Amino acid sequence: MNRRDALKKTALFAGSAVAAPTMLSLLQACAKQDRLTWTPQFLSEDQARFISAFVDFLLPKTETPGGLDVKADIFIDSIYAKTYDEAGQKNVLAEIEKFNADCKAAYGKVFAELSQVDKAACFQGHEAKSPKFPKNVWGSAVGPREPVGFYRTLKSTVLWAYFTSEEIGKNVLSYDPIPGEFKGCIPVSEVGNTWSL
């Protein structure tokens, strides 16, 4: 190899070493773009983006899968499409529009476009003003039942979709499809993970 070829290869290697981090950051930026990777059955793309953003903010990916990893947003769209009657569907669409309108009035953007800080503030505001679920004993409500509103209903649905998913049931929670003996009195330290139902 002559000196000129060696210099060309060295320059090429140095250039690629400098350009690689830039290219990687561009790829990462593209990967973070807000676009749907699924086709909604019932919701419009903007409404589906809202549901996906809500799910992702409530249950982000950490050392365990996030809500989007188990497709909770797709499941919720399917629930709206297949189990809600026409009045219920119209109500959901109106509530999504209202939620986004409130975000736009308060923060200048719809929920899916808000920063993490603004999303947190939005959630805190809804958490404070939304009615709570009634107290219950063994799943039966005790006391007066008031509607809990869209925010708390959607939040509850997201959690239900997440914790009943196969991925979470088998790989995050303890899973025993055929339970064995009953051990009624053991130290809490021996219990381990919460059990999947």
GROMACS .gro file of C-alpha atoms in nm:
model
  197
    1MET     CA    1   0.000   0.000   0.000
    2ASN     CA    2   0.142   0.340  -0.093
    3ARG     CA    3   0.135   0.648   0.123
    4ARG     CA    4  -0.148   0.818  -0.072
    5ASP     CA    5  -0.385   0.517  -0.033
    6ALA     CA    6  -0.301   0.496   0.336
    7LEU     CA    7  -0.390   0.866   0.383
    8LYS     CA    8  -0.719   0.824   0.191
    9LYS     CA    9  -0.822   0.526   0.405
   10THR     CA   10  -0.723   0.707   0.724
   11ALA     CA   11  -0.927   1.014   0.622
   12LEU     CA   12  -1.225   0.794   0.531
   13PHE     CA   13  -1.203   0.613   0.865
   14ALA     CA   14  -1.172   0.942   1.058
   15GLY     CA   15  -1.465   1.094   0.865
   16SER     CA   16  -1.690   0.796   0.934
   17ALA     CA   17  -1.592   0.802   1.302
   18VAL     CA   18  -1.696   1.168   1.323
   19ALA     CA   19  -2.015   1.120   1.115
   20ALA     CA   20  -2.135   0.804   1.292
   21PRO     CA   21  -2.267   0.977   1.608
   22THR     CA   22  -2.447   1.235   1.392
   23MET     CA   23  -2.610   0.964   1.181
   24LEU     CA   24  -2.707   0.772   1.495
   25SER     CA   25  -2.872   1.080   1.645
   26LEU     CA   26  -3.064   1.136   1.319
   27LEU     CA   27  -3.189   0.779   1.324
   28GLN     CA   28  -3.293   0.816   1.687
   29ALA     CA   29  -3.472   1.141   1.609
   30CYS     CA   30  -3.665   0.969   1.329
   31ALA     CA   31  -3.754   0.682   1.559
   32LYS     CA   32  -3.907   0.927   1.809
   33GLN     CA   33  -4.136   1.096   1.556
   34ASP     CA   34  -4.498   1.097   1.661
   35ARG     CA   35  -4.665   0.870   1.408
   36LEU     CA   36  -4.891   0.569   1.436
   37THR     CA   37  -4.754   0.227   1.356
   38TRP     CA   38  -5.102   0.071   1.354
   39THR     CA   39  -5.432   0.133   1.181
   40PRO     CA   40  -5.718   0.225   1.418
   41GLN     CA   41  -6.047   0.036   1.385
   42PHE     CA   42  -6.263   0.309   1.537
   43LEU     CA   43  -6.058   0.618   1.621
   44SER     CA   44  -5.921   0.871   1.374
   45GLU     CA   45  -5.541   0.893   1.352
   46ASP     CA   46  -5.532   1.204   1.572
   47GLN     CA   47  -5.757   1.041   1.832
   48ALA     CA   48  -5.547   0.723   1.823
   49ARG     CA   49  -5.235   0.939   1.869
   50PHE     CA   50  -5.400   1.085   2.179
   51ILE     CA   51  -5.471   0.738   2.321
   52SER     CA   52  -5.115   0.623   2.244
   53ALA     CA   53  -4.967   0.935   2.409
   54PHE     CA   54  -5.192   0.888   2.714
   55VAL     CA   55  -5.090   0.520   2.744
   56ASP     CA   56  -4.721   0.598   2.697
   57PHE     CA   57  -4.722   0.875   2.957
   58LEU     CA   58  -4.913   0.668   3.212
   59LEU     CA   59  -4.707   0.350   3.160
   60PRO     CA   60  -4.372   0.434   2.998
   61LYS     CA   61  -4.117   0.165   2.920
   62THR     CA   62  -3.869   0.112   3.203
   63GLU     CA   63  -3.700  -0.213   3.303
   64THR     CA   64  -4.044  -0.362   3.240
   65PRO     CA   65  -4.246  -0.322   2.917
   66GLY     CA   66  -4.450  -0.004   2.877
   67GLY     CA   67  -4.814   0.028   2.781
   68LEU     CA   68  -4.729   0.066   2.412
   69ASP     CA   69  -4.508  -0.246   2.424
   70VAL     CA   70  -4.811  -0.457   2.516
   71LYS     CA   71  -5.029  -0.267   2.264
   72ALA     CA   72  -5.269  -0.129   2.526
   73ASP     CA   73  -5.358   0.157   2.288
   74ILE     CA   74  -5.459  -0.085   2.013
   75PHE     CA   75  -5.662  -0.288   2.263
   76ILE     CA   76  -5.847   0.024   2.380
   77ASP     CA   77  -5.931   0.120   2.021
   78SER     CA   78  -6.067  -0.231   1.974
   79ILE     CA   79  -6.278  -0.200   2.291
   80TYR     CA   80  -6.431   0.124   2.162
   81ALA     CA   81  -6.497  -0.034   1.821
   82LYS     CA   82  -6.645  -0.363   1.937
   83THR     CA   83  -6.807  -0.314   2.278
   84TYR     CA   84  -6.936   0.046   2.291
   85ASP     CA   85  -7.279   0.127   2.154
   86GLU     CA   86  -7.327   0.427   1.926
   87ALA     CA   87  -7.399   0.666   2.214
   88GLY     CA   88  -7.093   0.544   2.405
   89GLN     CA   89  -6.873   0.584   2.097
   90LYS     CA   90  -6.999   0.939   2.037
   91ASN     CA   91  -6.932   1.020   2.402
   92VAL     CA   92  -6.573   0.889   2.382
   93LEU     CA   93  -6.501   1.096   2.071
   94ALA     CA   94  -6.649   1.407   2.234
   95GLU     CA   95  -6.445   1.350   2.551
   96ILE     CA   96  -6.120   1.308   2.354
   97GLU     CA   97  -6.192   1.634   2.170
   98LYS     CA   98  -6.269   1.809   2.500
   99PHE     CA   99  -5.952   1.674   2.664
  100ASN     CA  100  -5.743   1.800   2.371
  101ALA     CA  101  -5.925   2.135   2.366
  102ASP     CA  102  -5.851   2.181   2.738
  103CYS     CA  103  -5.482   2.100   2.673
  104LYS     CA  104  -5.471   2.347   2.385
  105ALA     CA  105  -5.629   2.619   2.598
  106ALA     CA  106  -5.390   2.558   2.889
  107TYR     CA  107  -5.066   2.467   2.708
  108GLY     CA  108  -5.111   2.568   2.343
  109LYS     CA  109  -5.097   2.213   2.203
  110VAL     CA  110  -5.301   1.892   2.200
  111PHE     CA  111  -5.200   1.627   2.456
  112ALA     CA  112  -4.990   1.413   2.218
  113GLU     CA  113  -4.770   1.713   2.132
  114LEU     CA  114  -4.708   1.833   2.490
  115SER     CA  115  -4.372   1.809   2.663
  116GLN     CA  116  -4.336   1.556   2.945
  117VAL     CA  117  -4.355   1.841   3.199
  118ASP     CA  118  -4.682   1.972   3.053
  119LYS     CA  119  -4.826   1.619   3.029
  120ALA     CA  120  -4.746   1.572   3.399
  121ALA     CA  121  -4.916   1.901   3.485
  122CYS     CA  122  -5.218   1.800   3.275
  123PHE     CA  123  -5.243   1.466   3.455
  124GLN     CA  124  -5.210   1.633   3.795
  125GLY     CA  125  -5.489   1.875   3.710
  126HIS     CA  126  -5.723   1.596   3.598
  127GLU     CA  127  -5.625   1.382   3.897
  128ALA     CA  128  -5.725   1.663   4.133
  129LYS     CA  129  -6.059   1.748   3.971
  130SER     CA  130  -6.180   1.405   3.856
  131PRO     CA  131  -6.423   1.220   4.084
  132LYS     CA  132  -6.283   0.909   4.250
  133PHE     CA  133  -6.414   0.555   4.210
  134PRO     CA  134  -6.654   0.464   4.494
  135LYS     CA  135  -6.514   0.263   4.780
  136ASN     CA  136  -6.582  -0.107   4.748
  137VAL     CA  137  -6.579  -0.426   4.946
  138TRP     CA  138  -6.477  -0.735   4.750
  139GLY     CA  139  -6.555  -0.562   4.422
  140SER     CA  140  -6.899  -0.430   4.521
  141ALA     CA  141  -6.938  -0.053   4.544
  142VAL     CA  142  -7.025   0.089   4.885
  143GLY     CA  143  -7.206   0.420   4.906
  144PRO     CA  144  -7.332   0.648   4.631
  145ARG     CA  145  -7.210   0.585   4.276
  146GLU     CA  146  -7.118   0.895   4.081
  147PRO     CA  147  -6.972   0.897   3.730
  148VAL     CA  148  -6.592   0.918   3.752
  149GLY     CA  149  -6.547   1.096   3.421
  150PHE     CA  150  -6.345   1.033   3.109
  151TYR     CA  151  -5.993   1.080   3.252
  152ARG     CA  152  -6.030   0.829   3.534
  153THR     CA  153  -6.222   0.581   3.317
  154LEU     CA  154  -5.952   0.591   3.048
  155LYS     CA  155  -5.676   0.560   3.309
  156SER     CA  156  -5.850   0.258   3.460
  157THR     CA  157  -5.896   0.101   3.115
  158VAL     CA  158  -5.526   0.150   3.034
  159LEU     CA  159  -5.423  -0.020   3.359
  160TRP     CA  160  -5.668  -0.305   3.296
  161ALA     CA  161  -5.537  -0.353   2.941
  162TYR     CA  162  -5.178  -0.352   3.068
  163PHE     CA  163  -5.213  -0.590   3.362
  164THR     CA  164  -5.430  -0.839   3.175
  165SER     CA  165  -5.193  -0.859   2.877
  166GLU     CA  166  -5.016  -1.191   2.819
  167GLU     CA  167  -4.671  -1.028   2.825
  168ILE     CA  168  -4.721  -0.877   3.171
  169GLY     CA  169  -4.914  -1.173   3.309
  170LYS     CA  170  -4.648  -1.426   3.214
  171ASN     CA  171  -4.320  -1.232   3.223
  172VAL     CA  172  -4.361  -0.957   3.483
  173LEU     CA  173  -4.615  -1.085   3.734
  174SER     CA  174  -4.583  -1.429   3.888
  175TYR     CA  175  -4.770  -1.675   3.672
  176ASP     CA  176  -4.892  -2.020   3.770
  177PRO     CA  177  -5.163  -2.152   3.536
  178ILE     CA  178  -5.225  -2.450   3.763
  179PRO     CA  179  -5.182  -2.328   4.120
  180GLY     CA  180  -5.045  -2.570   4.373
  181GLU     CA  181  -5.082  -2.583   4.749
  182PHE     CA  182  -5.223  -2.301   4.958
  183LYS     CA  183  -4.974  -2.139   5.196
  184GLY     CA  184  -5.179  -1.906   5.410
  185CYS     CA  185  -4.918  -1.800   5.661
  186ILE     CA  186  -4.580  -1.712   5.515
  187PRO     CA  187  -4.355  -1.408   5.568
  188VAL     CA  188  -4.415  -1.123   5.324
  189SER     CA  189  -4.049  -1.141   5.221
  190GLU     CA  190  -4.116  -1.486   5.069
  191VAL     CA  191  -4.417  -1.374   4.861
  192GLY     CA  192  -4.215  -1.236   4.566
  193ASN     CA  193  -4.394  -1.072   4.276
  194THR     CA  194  -4.760  -0.983   4.273
  195TRP     CA  195  -4.958  -1.271   4.128
  196SER     CA  196  -5.119  -1.259   3.787
  197LEU     CA  197  -5.488  -1.346   3.770
   0.00000   0.00000   0.00000
